[in-house]
Tab-separated table of C-alpha atoms and ligand atoms in Angstrom:
chain	number	residue	atom	x	y	z
A	1486	GLU	CA	17.711	7.613	-11.353
A	1487	ASN	CA	17.320	5.302	-14.561
A	1488	GLU	CA	18.084	2.772	-11.446
A	1489	SER	CA	15.628	2.613	-9.271
A	1490	THR	CA	12.352	1.482	-9.184
A	1491	VAL	CA	9.054	2.766	-7.680
A	1492	SER	CA	6.191	0.429	-6.264
A	1493	ILE	CA	2.890	1.361	-6.232
A	1494	THR	CA	0.665	0.027	-4.277
A	1495	VAL	CA	-3.126	0.609	-4.012
A	1496	VAL	CA	-4.719	-0.572	-0.767
A	1497	GLY	CA	-8.083	-0.704	-1.400
A	1498	ALA	CA	-7.850	-2.155	-5.090
A	1499	SER	CA	-11.759	-3.334	-5.178
A	1500	GLY	CA	-12.691	-0.044	-4.061
A	1501	ASP	CA	-14.977	2.217	-6.393
A	1502	LEU	CA	-12.101	4.717	-6.253
A	1503	ALA	CA	-9.501	2.651	-7.254
A	1504	LYS	CA	-11.436	1.646	-9.929
A	1505	LYS	CA	-12.758	4.333	-11.269
A	1506	LYS	CA	-9.855	7.015	-10.521
A	1507	ILE	CA	-6.630	5.178	-9.829
A	1508	PHE	CA	-6.032	2.351	-11.823
A	1509	PRO	CA	-6.996	4.328	-14.514
A	1510	ALA	CA	-5.174	7.407	-13.672
A	1511	LEU	CA	-1.943	5.257	-13.444
A	1512	PHE	CA	-2.445	3.874	-16.919
A	1513	ALA	CA	-2.302	7.378	-18.239
A	1514	LEU	CA	0.527	8.359	-16.920
A	1515	TYR	CA	2.397	4.929	-18.234
A	1516	TYR	CA	0.614	5.776	-22.111
A	1517	GLU	CA	1.925	9.329	-21.737
A	1518	GLY	CA	5.663	7.868	-20.526
A	1519	CYS	CA	5.436	9.688	-17.224
A	1520	LEU	CA	5.998	6.601	-14.909
A	1521	PRO	CA	9.650	5.657	-14.513
A	1522	LYS	CA	11.330	2.943	-16.582
A	1523	HIS	CA	11.104	0.238	-13.513
A	1524	PHE	CA	7.731	0.426	-11.978
A	1525	THR	CA	5.302	-2.288	-10.544
A	1526	ILE	CA	1.647	-1.705	-9.363
A	1527	TYR	CA	0.411	-4.468	-6.505
A	1528	GLY	CA	-3.415	-4.141	-5.729
A	1529	TYR	CA	-4.158	-4.849	-2.355
A	1530	ALA	CA	-7.362	-5.875	-0.848
A	1531	ARG	CA	-9.296	-8.372	1.426
A	1532	SER	CA	-10.869	-10.418	-1.272
A	1533	LYS	CA	-9.076	-13.251	-3.068
A	1534	MET	CA	-8.128	-12.898	-6.179
A	1535	THR	CA	-5.469	-14.061	-8.804
A	1536	ASP	CA	-3.319	-11.527	-10.771
A	1537	ALA	CA	-4.778	-12.401	-13.859
A	1538	GLU	CA	-8.221	-11.628	-11.912
A	1539	LEU	CA	-6.957	-8.388	-11.250
A	1540	ARG	CA	-5.710	-7.422	-14.438
A	1541	ASN	CA	-8.959	-8.398	-15.750
A	1542	MET	CA	-10.640	-6.089	-13.539
A	1543	VAL	CA	-8.270	-3.131	-14.175
A	1544	SER	CA	-8.747	-3.950	-17.741
A	1545	LYS	CA	-12.510	-3.341	-17.918
A	1546	THR	CA	-11.611	0.524	-16.279
A	1547	LEU	CA	-9.383	1.740	-18.946
A	1548	THR	CA	-10.100	3.555	-21.466
A	1549	CYS	CA	-8.060	4.905	-24.679
A	1550	ARG	CA	-9.513	8.364	-23.994
A	1551	ILE	CA	-6.715	10.694	-25.293
A	1552	ASP	CA	-6.797	10.883	-29.223
A	1553	LYS	CA	-4.799	9.305	-32.033
A	1554	ARG	CA	-4.933	5.797	-29.807
A	1555	GLU	CA	-3.722	3.171	-32.734
A	1556	ASN	CA	-1.399	1.845	-30.159
A	1557	CYS	CA	-3.585	2.285	-27.151
A	1558	GLY	CA	-4.513	-1.873	-26.829
A	1559	GLU	CA	-0.810	-2.968	-27.399
A	1560	LYS	CA	-0.100	-0.103	-24.464
A	1561	MET	CA	-2.450	-1.369	-22.271
A	1562	ASP	CA	-1.526	-5.143	-22.337
A	1563	GLU	CA	1.710	-3.957	-21.557
A	1564	PHE	CA	0.273	-1.888	-18.410
A	1565	LEU	CA	-1.992	-5.068	-17.137
A	1566	LYS	CA	1.480	-6.865	-17.384
A	1567	ARG	CA	3.423	-4.724	-14.618
A	1568	CYS	CA	-0.121	-5.044	-12.554
A	1569	PHE	CA	-0.199	-7.420	-9.835
A	1570	TYR	CA	-1.855	-8.454	-6.480
A	1571	HIS	CA	-2.071	-9.184	-3.075
A	1572	SER	CA	-4.723	-10.500	-1.036
A	1573	GLY	CA	-4.453	-9.721	2.604
A	1574	GLN	CA	-5.833	-7.960	5.976
A	1575	TYR	CA	-5.466	-4.119	6.567
A	1576	ASP	CA	-4.324	-4.520	9.740
A	1577	SER	CA	-1.959	-7.781	9.121
A	1578	GLU	CA	1.876	-7.085	9.805
A	1579	GLU	CA	2.459	-10.468	8.251
A	1580	ASN	CA	-0.028	-10.232	5.247
A	1581	PHE	CA	2.246	-6.663	4.321
A	1582	ALA	CA	5.458	-8.395	4.902
A	1583	GLN	CA	4.304	-10.988	2.524
A	1584	LEU	CA	3.771	-8.174	0.006
A	1585	ASN	CA	7.085	-6.699	0.840
A	1586	LYS	CA	8.793	-9.969	-0.382
A	1587	LYS	CA	7.121	-10.226	-3.382
A	1588	LEU	CA	7.636	-6.397	-4.240
A	1589	LYS	CA	11.614	-6.857	-3.409
A	1590	GLU	CA	11.673	-9.873	-6.214
A	1591	HIS	CA	10.645	-6.970	-8.609
A	1592	GLU	CA	12.625	-4.760	-7.299
A	1593	GLY	CA	15.406	-6.361	-8.385
A	1594	GLY	CA	18.119	-5.174	-5.910
A	1595	ARG	CA	17.449	-1.999	-7.550
A	1596	LEU	CA	17.170	1.406	-5.234
A	1597	SER	CA	13.359	1.073	-4.500
A	1598	ASN	CA	10.421	3.800	-3.911
A	1599	ARG	CA	7.151	2.947	-2.915
A	1600	LEU	CA	4.118	4.621	-2.386
A	1601	PHE	CA	0.879	3.373	-1.072
A	1602	TYR	CA	-2.342	4.559	-1.723
A	1603	LEU	CA	-4.659	3.991	0.959
A	1604	SER	CA	-8.280	4.035	-0.744
A	1605	ILE	CA	-9.700	2.957	2.503
A	1606	PRO	CA	-11.798	4.281	5.575
A	1607	PRO	CA	-10.477	6.287	7.978
A	1608	ASN	CA	-10.724	4.040	10.635
A	1609	ILE	CA	-9.195	1.189	9.243
A	1610	PHE	CA	-6.167	2.710	7.563
A	1611	ILE	CA	-4.209	3.540	10.902
A	1612	ASN	CA	-3.566	0.146	10.978
A	1613	ALA	CA	-2.773	-0.041	7.501
A	1614	VAL	CA	0.232	2.526	8.094
A	1615	LYS	CA	1.285	0.636	10.547
A	1616	CYS	CA	1.483	-2.418	8.723
A	1617	ALA	CA	2.883	-0.558	5.485
A	1618	SER	CA	5.595	1.446	7.704
A	1619	THR	CA	7.007	-0.991	9.222
A	1620	SER	CA	6.325	-4.528	7.232
A	1621	ALA	CA	6.092	-3.011	3.670
A	1622	SER	CA	8.275	0.366	3.151
A	1623	SER	CA	11.682	0.388	1.294
A	1624	GLY	CA	14.978	-0.254	2.698
A	1625	ASN	CA	17.063	2.279	0.901
A	1626	GLY	CA	14.393	4.641	-1.267
A	1627	TRP	CA	11.778	6.531	-0.111
A	1628	THR	CA	8.079	5.391	1.190
A	1629	ARG	CA	5.457	7.692	0.555
A	1630	VAL	CA	1.493	7.402	1.689
A	1631	ILE	CA	-1.502	8.729	-0.066
A	1632	VAL	CA	-4.509	9.331	2.208
A	1633	GLU	CA	-7.483	10.371	1.258
A	1634	LYS	CA	-10.154	12.184	2.786
A	1635	PRO	CA	-12.398	12.546	4.990
A	1636	PHE	CA	-9.760	13.362	7.292
A	1637	GLY	CA	-11.887	12.987	10.712
A	1638	ARG	CA	-15.328	14.713	10.910
A	1639	ASP	CA	-13.834	17.640	13.161
A	1640	SER	CA	-10.755	19.417	14.155
A	1641	GLU	CA	-11.059	16.519	17.083
A	1642	SER	CA	-11.080	13.428	15.085
A	1643	SER	CA	-8.860	15.029	12.542
A	1644	ALA	CA	-5.937	15.881	15.131
A	1645	ALA	CA	-6.141	12.391	16.580
A	1646	LEU	CA	-5.754	10.836	12.973
A	1647	THR	CA	-2.458	13.419	12.150
A	1648	LYS	CA	-1.647	12.218	15.574
A	1649	ALA	CA	-1.771	8.518	14.837
A	1650	LEU	CA	-0.298	8.967	11.101
A	1651	LYS	CA	2.468	10.606	13.178
A	1652	GLN	CA	3.453	7.863	14.802
A	1653	TYR	CA	4.580	5.866	11.832
A	1654	LEU	CA	5.265	8.806	9.287
A	1655	SER	CA	7.002	11.896	9.152
A	1656	GLU	CA	4.884	15.004	7.848
A	1657	ASP	CA	6.749	14.814	4.236
A	1658	GLN	CA	5.720	10.968	3.883
A	1659	ILE	CA	2.362	11.742	4.051
A	1660	PHE	CA	0.166	13.280	0.760
A	1661	ARG	CA	-3.065	14.099	1.943
A	1662	ILE	CA	-4.997	14.476	-1.444
A	1663	ASP	CA	-7.857	17.073	-2.112
A	1664	HIS	CA	-8.282	16.048	-5.519
A	1665	TYR	CA	-9.592	19.233	-6.497
A	1666	LEU	CA	-6.218	20.512	-6.286
A	1667	GLY	CA	-5.203	18.670	-9.355
A	1668	LYS	CA	-8.386	19.922	-11.646
A	1669	GLU	CA	-6.567	21.970	-14.484
A	1670	LEU	CA	-8.752	25.158	-13.844
A	1671	VAL	CA	-7.916	24.955	-10.000
A	1672	GLU	CA	-4.207	24.930	-10.906
A	1673	ASN	CA	-4.578	27.556	-13.907
A	1674	LEU	CA	-5.735	30.276	-11.001
A	1675	SER	CA	-2.701	31.601	-9.683
A	1676	VAL	CA	-1.430	31.380	-13.019
A	1677	LEU	CA	-3.911	33.735	-13.854
A	1678	ARG	CA	-3.506	36.050	-11.310
A	1679	PHE	CA	0.044	36.432	-10.726
A	1680	SER	CA	1.308	36.221	-14.751
A	1681	ASN	CA	-1.297	38.497	-15.836
A	1682	LEU	CA	-1.077	42.824	-14.916
A	1683	ILE	CA	-4.682	42.811	-15.454
A	1684	PHE	CA	-6.070	40.937	-12.722
A	1685	GLU	CA	-3.398	41.021	-9.812
A	1686	PRO	CA	-4.415	45.202	-9.342
A	1687	LEU	CA	-7.620	44.626	-8.982
A	1688	TRP	CA	-8.040	41.541	-6.637
A	1689	SER	CA	-8.808	42.541	-3.156
A	1690	ARG	CA	-11.941	44.611	-1.681
A	1691	GLN	CA	-11.564	47.688	-3.595
A	1692	TYR	CA	-12.485	46.102	-6.516
A	1693	ILE	CA	-14.353	42.915	-5.867
A	1694	ARG	CA	-17.570	42.701	-4.796
A	1695	ASN	CA	-17.992	39.178	-3.830
A	1696	VAL	CA	-16.580	35.820	-4.881
A	1697	GLN	CA	-18.733	33.036	-5.097
A	1698	LEU	CA	-17.505	29.198	-5.158
A	1699	ILE	CA	-20.072	27.007	-6.365
A	1700	PHE	CA	-20.584	23.247	-6.967
A	1701	SER	CA	-23.356	21.369	-8.100
A	1702	GLU	CA	-24.049	17.683	-9.202
A	1703	ASP	CA	-27.371	16.549	-10.730
A	1704	PHE	CA	-27.676	12.943	-8.828
A	1705	GLY	CA	-27.737	12.194	-5.487
A	1706	THR	CA	-26.212	9.981	-3.268
A	1707	GLU	CA	-27.140	6.782	-4.624
A	1708	GLY	CA	-24.967	3.889	-3.333
A	1709	ARG	CA	-22.890	5.843	-1.314
A	1710	GLY	CA	-25.621	7.161	1.178
A	1711	GLY	CA	-23.527	5.137	3.740
A	1712	TYR	CA	-20.590	7.100	4.181
A	1713	PHE	CA	-22.482	10.542	3.075
A	1714	ASP	CA	-25.187	10.309	6.049
A	1715	HIS	CA	-21.725	10.251	8.434
A	1716	TYR	CA	-20.528	13.294	6.650
A	1717	GLY	CA	-23.120	15.658	4.873
A	1718	ILE	CA	-22.226	18.133	2.255
A	1719	ILE	CA	-20.359	20.393	4.316
A	1720	ARG	CA	-17.754	17.593	5.395
A	1721	ASP	CA	-17.717	16.483	2.025
A	1722	ILE	CA	-17.254	19.311	-0.420
A	1723	MET	CA	-16.743	22.567	1.595
A	1724	GLN	CA	-14.153	21.821	4.320
A	1725	ASN	CA	-11.748	20.841	1.496
A	1726	HIS	CA	-12.336	21.187	-2.261
A	1727	LEU	CA	-14.078	24.558	-1.945
A	1728	LEU	CA	-12.261	26.266	0.616
A	1729	GLN	CA	-8.802	25.329	-0.806
A	1730	ILE	CA	-9.799	26.974	-4.030
A	1731	LEU	CA	-10.525	29.671	-1.776
A	1732	ALA	CA	-7.303	29.993	-0.352
A	1733	LEU	CA	-5.720	29.795	-3.797
A	1734	PHE	CA	-8.106	32.601	-4.554
A	1735	ALA	CA	-7.258	35.083	-2.100
A	1736	MET	CA	-3.565	34.206	-0.606
A	1737	GLU	CA	-1.035	36.519	-0.952
A	1738	THR	CA	1.439	36.648	-3.302
A	1739	PRO	CA	3.455	33.550	-2.632
A	1740	VAL	CA	7.376	34.084	-2.211
A	1741	SER	CA	7.992	31.684	-4.843
A	1742	LEU	CA	6.439	28.553	-6.201
A	1743	ASP	CA	7.724	26.116	-3.949
A	1744	ALA	CA	5.394	24.231	-1.887
A	1745	GLU	CA	6.035	25.622	1.538
A	1746	ASP	CA	5.455	28.890	0.362
A	1747	ILE	CA	2.536	28.313	-1.186
A	1748	ARG	CA	0.994	26.071	1.855
A	1749	ASN	CA	2.409	29.266	3.760
A	1750	GLU	CA	0.420	31.918	2.279
A	1751	LYS	CA	-2.693	29.260	1.836
A	1752	VAL	CA	-2.719	28.905	5.855
A	1753	LYS	CA	-2.378	32.331	6.518
A	1754	VAL	CA	-5.868	33.070	4.891
A	1755	LEU	CA	-7.103	29.969	6.416
A	1756	ARG	CA	-6.215	31.520	9.768
A	1757	SER	CA	-7.569	34.966	8.851
A	1758	MET	CA	-10.990	33.872	8.711
A	1759	ARG	CA	-13.931	35.325	10.773
A	1760	PRO	CA	-15.792	32.409	12.772
A	1761	LEU	CA	-18.348	31.063	10.741
A	1762	ARG	CA	-21.445	31.726	12.287
A	1763	LEU	CA	-24.697	29.459	12.106
A	1764	GLU	CA	-26.876	32.332	10.612
A	1765	ASP	CA	-24.489	32.665	7.798
A	1766	VAL	CA	-25.263	28.989	6.418
A	1767	VAL	CA	-28.375	27.699	4.809
A	1768	ILE	CA	-28.654	23.620	4.822
A	1769	GLY	CA	-30.893	21.611	2.185
A	1770	GLN	CA	-31.941	18.072	1.600
A	1771	TYR	CA	-33.467	16.978	-1.360
A	1772	LYS	CA	-37.052	14.640	-1.307
A	1773	SER	CA	-37.959	13.019	-4.202
A	1774	HIS	CA	-39.748	14.515	-7.072
A	1775	SER	CA	-41.711	13.223	-10.266
A	1776	LYS	CA	-40.467	14.604	-14.070
A	1777	GLY	CA	-41.638	13.288	-17.190
A	1778	GLY	CA	-42.988	9.911	-16.084
A	1779	VAL	CA	-39.618	9.386	-13.820
A	1780	THR	CA	-39.649	9.369	-9.967
A	1781	TYR	CA	-36.072	10.305	-8.589
A	1782	PRO	CA	-35.805	9.304	-5.127
A	1783	ALA	CA	-35.479	11.403	-1.872
A	1784	TYR	CA	-32.168	11.111	-0.016
A	1785	THR	CA	-33.644	9.162	2.727
A	1786	ASP	CA	-35.165	6.621	0.158
A	1787	ASP	CA	-31.675	5.537	0.015
A	1788	ASN	CA	-31.971	2.154	2.572
A	1789	THR	CA	-28.527	2.983	3.877
A	1790	VAL	CA	-29.652	6.699	5.241
A	1791	PRO	CA	-31.880	6.338	7.946
A	1792	LYS	CA	-35.467	7.640	7.852
A	1793	ASP	CA	-34.836	10.790	10.306
A	1794	SER	CA	-31.698	11.728	8.668
A	1795	LEU	CA	-31.013	15.351	8.902
A	1796	THR	CA	-28.056	15.226	7.052
A	1797	PRO	CA	-27.310	18.598	4.539
A	1798	THR	CA	-26.999	17.291	0.782
A	1799	PHE	CA	-26.706	21.295	0.194
A	1800	ALA	CA	-25.350	23.914	1.849
A	1801	ALA	CA	-24.642	27.691	1.148
A	1802	ALA	CA	-22.129	29.808	3.768
A	1803	ALA	CA	-21.066	32.891	3.931
A	1804	LEU	CA	-17.405	33.668	4.858
A	1805	PHE	CA	-15.388	36.150	5.323
A	1806	ILE	CA	-11.377	36.816	5.311
A	1807	ASP	CA	-10.708	39.455	8.162
A	1808	ASN	CA	-7.515	40.662	6.172
A	1809	ALA	CA	-6.734	43.827	4.609
A	1810	ARG	CA	-7.167	42.612	1.178
A	1811	TRP	CA	-10.652	41.147	1.586
A	1812	ASP	CA	-12.408	42.973	4.464
A	1813	GLY	CA	-15.833	43.465	3.992
A	1814	VAL	CA	-15.726	41.270	0.805
A	1815	PRO	CA	-18.048	38.547	1.024
A	1816	PHE	CA	-17.163	34.947	-0.037
A	1817	LEU	CA	-20.221	32.706	-0.526
A	1818	MET	CA	-20.012	29.039	-1.166
A	1819	LYS	CA	-22.587	26.997	-2.471
A	1820	ALA	CA	-22.533	23.378	-2.884
A	1821	GLY	CA	-25.174	20.417	-3.351
A	1822	LYS	CA	-25.894	16.923	-4.792
A	1823	ALA	CA	-29.316	16.168	-6.857
A	1824	LEU	CA	-29.246	19.566	-8.516
A	1825	HIS	CA	-30.109	20.943	-11.957
A	1826	ASN	CA	-26.816	20.441	-13.207
A	1827	LYS	CA	-23.525	19.423	-12.664
A	1828	ARG	CA	-20.732	22.306	-12.433
A	1829	ALA	CA	-17.848	23.943	-10.336
A	1830	GLU	CA	-17.026	27.218	-10.824
A	1831	ILE	CA	-15.795	30.534	-9.329
A	1832	ARG	CA	-17.426	33.469	-9.992
A	1833	VAL	CA	-15.796	37.098	-9.282
A	1834	GLN	CA	-18.383	39.942	-9.149
A	1835	PHE	CA	-16.718	43.493	-9.552
A	1836	ARG	CA	-17.277	46.749	-8.388
A	1837	HIS	CA	-19.779	48.968	-9.838
A	1838	VAL	CA	-18.146	51.490	-12.563
A	1839	PRO	CA	-18.286	54.988	-10.508
A	1840	GLY	CA	-19.345	57.536	-12.418
A	1841	ASN	CA	-22.855	57.763	-14.038
A	1842	LEU	CA	-21.829	58.160	-17.911
A	1843	TYR	CA	-23.098	54.837	-19.159
A	1844	ASN	CA	-25.319	53.612	-15.925
A	1845	ARG	CA	-28.589	55.720	-17.563
A	1846	LYS	CA	-28.090	53.197	-20.297
A	1847	PHE	CA	-28.981	49.961	-18.302
A	1848	GLY	CA	-32.465	51.324	-16.524
A	1849	THR	CA	-31.966	50.614	-13.140
A	1850	ASP	CA	-30.677	47.499	-12.586
A	1851	LEU	CA	-26.992	48.482	-12.085
A	1852	ASP	CA	-26.012	45.257	-10.452
A	1853	GLN	CA	-26.417	43.551	-13.841
A	1854	THR	CA	-24.063	45.459	-15.073
A	1855	THR	CA	-20.753	45.142	-13.416
A	1856	ASN	CA	-18.051	42.934	-14.304
A	1857	GLU	CA	-18.329	39.344	-13.822
A	1858	LEU	CA	-15.275	36.690	-14.051
A	1859	VAL	CA	-16.096	33.361	-14.398
A	1860	ILE	CA	-13.987	30.279	-13.805
A	1861	ARG	CA	-15.676	27.118	-15.159
A	1862	VAL	CA	-13.794	24.430	-13.156
A	1863	GLN	CA	-15.960	21.772	-14.918
A	1864	PRO	CA	-17.497	20.236	-17.180
A	1865	ASP	CA	-16.415	22.533	-19.962
A	1866	GLU	CA	-13.571	24.221	-18.839
A	1867	ALA	CA	-13.529	28.114	-19.519
A	1868	ILE	CA	-12.714	31.140	-18.592
A	1869	TYR	CA	-14.931	34.669	-19.355
A	1870	LEU	CA	-15.039	38.182	-18.667
A	1871	LYS	CA	-18.180	39.509	-18.951
A	1872	ILE	CA	-18.207	43.175	-20.366
A	1873	ASN	CA	-20.292	46.182	-21.354
A	1874	ASN	CA	-20.172	46.340	-25.119
A	1875	LYS	CA	-21.887	48.624	-27.556
A	1876	VAL	CA	-24.251	46.413	-29.926
A	1877	PRO	CA	-23.243	47.349	-33.020
A	1878	GLY	CA	-25.291	49.760	-34.920
A	1879	LEU	CA	-25.776	54.061	-35.338
A	1880	GLY	CA	-27.978	54.123	-32.123
A	1881	MET	CA	-26.246	54.135	-28.523
A	1882	ARG	CA	-27.178	50.889	-26.611
A	1883	LEU	CA	-25.395	48.808	-24.496
A	1884	ASP	CA	-25.413	44.641	-24.242
A	1885	ARG	CA	-23.209	42.190	-22.006
A	1886	SER	CA	-21.216	40.324	-23.452
A	1887	ASN	CA	-17.763	37.502	-22.620
A	1888	LEU	CA	-14.721	37.944	-23.751
A	1889	ASN	CA	-14.641	34.051	-23.554
A	1890	LEU	CA	-11.233	31.569	-23.609
A	1891	HIS	CA	-13.101	28.554	-23.788
A	1892	TYR	CA	-10.677	25.305	-23.441
A	1893	ALA	CA	-11.875	22.871	-26.148
A	1894	ALA	CA	-12.116	25.500	-28.930
A	1895	ARG	CA	-8.562	26.875	-27.559
A	1896	TYR	CA	-6.580	23.829	-26.577
A	1897	SER	CA	-6.761	20.639	-28.614
A	1898	LYS	CA	-5.114	18.550	-26.166
A	1899	GLU	CA	-7.355	16.534	-23.814
A	1900	ILE	CA	-7.505	17.459	-20.354
A	1901	PRO	CA	-5.602	15.177	-17.617
A	1902	ASP	CA	-7.868	14.108	-14.648
A	1903	ALA	CA	-7.209	15.512	-11.846
A	1904	TYR	CA	-5.570	11.988	-10.236
A	1905	GLU	CA	-3.091	11.577	-13.197
A	1906	ARG	CA	-1.542	15.300	-11.867
A	1907	LEU	CA	-1.682	14.296	-8.374
A	1908	LEU	CA	-0.409	10.700	-8.518
A	1909	LEU	CA	2.571	11.992	-10.576
A	1910	ASP	CA	3.535	14.872	-8.265
A	1911	ALA	CA	3.230	11.809	-5.302
A	1912	ILE	CA	5.670	10.179	-7.414
A	1913	GLU	CA	8.407	13.086	-8.128
A	1914	GLY	CA	7.904	14.077	-4.452
A	1915	GLU	CA	6.375	17.617	-5.122
A	1916	ARG	CA	3.844	18.835	-2.386
A	1917	ARG	CA	2.370	21.965	-3.638
A	1918	LEU	CA	-0.812	20.159	-4.226
A	1919	PHE	CA	-1.036	18.443	-1.218
A	1920	ILE	CA	-2.392	19.723	2.071
A	1921	ARG	CA	-0.345	20.193	4.913
A	1922	SER	CA	-1.847	19.304	8.241
A	1923	ASP	CA	-2.029	22.993	9.431
A	1924	GLU	CA	-3.983	23.394	6.575
A	1925	LEU	CA	-5.936	20.755	7.188
A	1926	ASP	CA	-6.567	22.044	10.870
A	1927	ALA	CA	-7.051	25.661	9.842
A	1928	ALA	CA	-9.921	24.412	7.936
A	1929	TRP	CA	-11.152	22.170	10.286
A	1930	SER	CA	-11.436	24.909	12.748
A	1931	LEU	CA	-13.054	26.947	10.629
A	1932	PHE	CA	-16.024	24.481	10.338
A	1933	THR	CA	-16.509	22.610	13.443
A	1934	PRO	CA	-18.451	24.775	15.926
A	1935	VAL	CA	-20.765	25.611	13.159
A	1936	LEU	CA	-21.502	21.997	12.493
A	1937	ALA	CA	-21.640	20.833	16.051
A	1938	GLU	CA	-24.365	23.808	16.404
A	1939	LEU	CA	-26.074	22.389	13.929
A	1940	GLU	CA	-26.123	18.734	14.709
A	1941	GLU	CA	-26.577	19.897	18.559
A	1942	LYS	CA	-29.850	21.659	17.500
A	1943	LYS	CA	-30.916	19.548	15.026
A	1944	ILE	CA	-31.448	21.987	12.349
A	1945	ILE	CA	-33.847	21.048	9.999
A	1946	PRO	CA	-32.598	21.484	6.898
A	1947	GLU	CA	-34.864	22.796	3.817
A	1948	TYR	CA	-35.807	20.469	1.460
A	1949	TYR	CA	-35.768	20.700	-2.123
A	1950	PRO	CA	-36.629	18.816	-4.947
A	1951	TYR	CA	-34.505	16.587	-6.771
A	1952	GLY	CA	-33.425	18.514	-9.557
A	1953	SER	CA	-34.296	21.343	-8.952
A	1954	ARG	CA	-31.983	24.806	-8.297
A	1955	GLY	CA	-31.918	23.967	-4.688
A	1956	PRO	CA	-33.464	25.852	-1.306
A	1957	VAL	CA	-34.628	29.396	-1.503
A	1958	GLY	CA	-32.741	30.305	1.669
A	1959	ALA	CA	-29.876	30.344	-0.329
A	1960	HIS	CA	-31.121	33.218	-1.968
A	1961	TYR	CA	-32.271	35.334	1.209
A	1962	LEU	CA	-28.301	34.309	2.359
A	1963	ALA	CA	-26.827	35.730	-0.717
A	1964	ALA	CA	-29.592	39.046	-0.792
A	1965	ARG	CA	-28.865	39.673	3.017
A	1966	TYR	CA	-24.866	40.699	1.511
A	1967	ASN	CA	-26.166	42.268	-1.439
A	1968	VAL	CA	-25.632	39.195	-3.983
A	1969	ARG	CA	-27.037	37.711	-6.053
A	1970	TRP	CA	-25.719	33.980	-7.425
A	1971	GLY	CA	-24.349	34.521	-10.827
A	1972	ASP	CA	-25.259	30.812	-11.862
A	1973	LEU	CA	-29.121	31.547	-11.737
A	1974	GLY	CA	-28.406	34.504	-14.860
B	141	BG6	C1	-15.984	13.645	-3.803
B	141	BG6	C2	-17.200	13.588	-2.842
B	141	BG6	O1	-14.443	14.047	-2.714
B	141	BG6	O2	-15.638	14.624	-5.108
B	141	BG6	C3	-18.132	13.120	-4.066
B	141	BG6	O3	-16.960	13.232	-2.260
B	141	BG6	C4	-18.321	14.229	-4.712
B	141	BG6	O4	-19.060	13.160	-2.910
B	141	BG6	C5	-16.657	14.371	-5.785
B	141	BG6	O5	-19.078	13.847	-6.092
B	141	BG6	C6	-16.503	15.486	-6.876
B	141	BG6	O6	-15.498	15.190	-7.639
B	141	BG6	P1	-15.893	15.750	-9.122
B	141	BG6	O7	-14.568	15.480	-9.769
B	141	BG6	O8	-16.459	14.570	-9.765
B	141	BG6	O9	-16.378	16.742	-9.217
């Protein structure tokens, strides 16, 4: 393997994602010694740029974010020397053939593996895949392509995209990223469940009352309105990030940790889901709000968003898995932008303890006394379990306390960014954290009918002030299933 080489081409190198995530992640991998000995990174985009200009652009995005960085500057220089730029059109075989020539020079006759990261919109990525696979694929090693969402807007467009991709690539060359799968606590979900005896026996309708998947951001779509308006929060967050977490949470024990075994189980859960009905969905959109002398914009204040847009920036949904394990257990999802905080978490609310031994100590609100397991994916990663405990003293008073695994206190090592793990996996050919096409189909089947209905019926979103806790409709939805959102205390 020492004599093989990996060439990584970031297509769409001057875009936001490349600057914010891809180059920094590649540098972090380099810093950690995770990249192969022989590697070259190419930025590919339409604008004219020299290698030096690319290096300058990339250098501004790199941080020495890990502790004890004495030699970080040095490492950055080494890394930047391995970065190059090629200017070309996304649909030009000729331009990709020129890239191929340059890559070959760097590869110097070694076994050459090629990774293309397509950080460009889907309407142009098919042509880029065509050109890359016909004019710039490896003659002797592997060629892999990472694609970012959105993978279509519904079942039909997604299937068309998959079909088009498969003209040029086989399924095992396609790495569909959902970066939530690269997050430390999402990956840990299976460890928590399957390697601790105390959790797995409780993981079913018998002991779990409901599961909540919550995503919130404290900023709006500023600057991304053009993209966002075409998709909305259900497609942007629920259909992928939250649904992927749900699948990992709810799947049966896989036969092994192999990618296919895990993905087989995820698909099964997704295919067991009850069709989502319109009445189980609440949508919202943020409106302008002034606080402390600052006026925060409405979603429709964004110049790239039509003034009469009905696109949801918030959604809540009640989902059900019609299988033996989860029959009747509500899985509630909530996702929104321009809310009061930034957070992603999983909340598992357990059933009441049967009998009445201590219940009278709590007064009437029994729901407040059930155990709740919280997996805080971000920020400030933590896993904690709310338990009932005796308040120390001579009397007998109970309160709720947390058994708390707080990552910052427990682990001194910084948590890698999701993109680091995913890029490394793609280089190593590990597919466990990437979305297989049947998973994608199942995810779209769940949301497509309701999305179509929302759009056809022109359902008006419930307006909520920027920076608030979101529409009150989300509470009514939860209440219908006897659920109270755990994040609201
Ligand atoms: C992206 C969405 O997939 O995830 C964005 O398109 C969202 O709208 C982002 O802001 C959130 O990712 P993270 O890792 O910052 O929570």
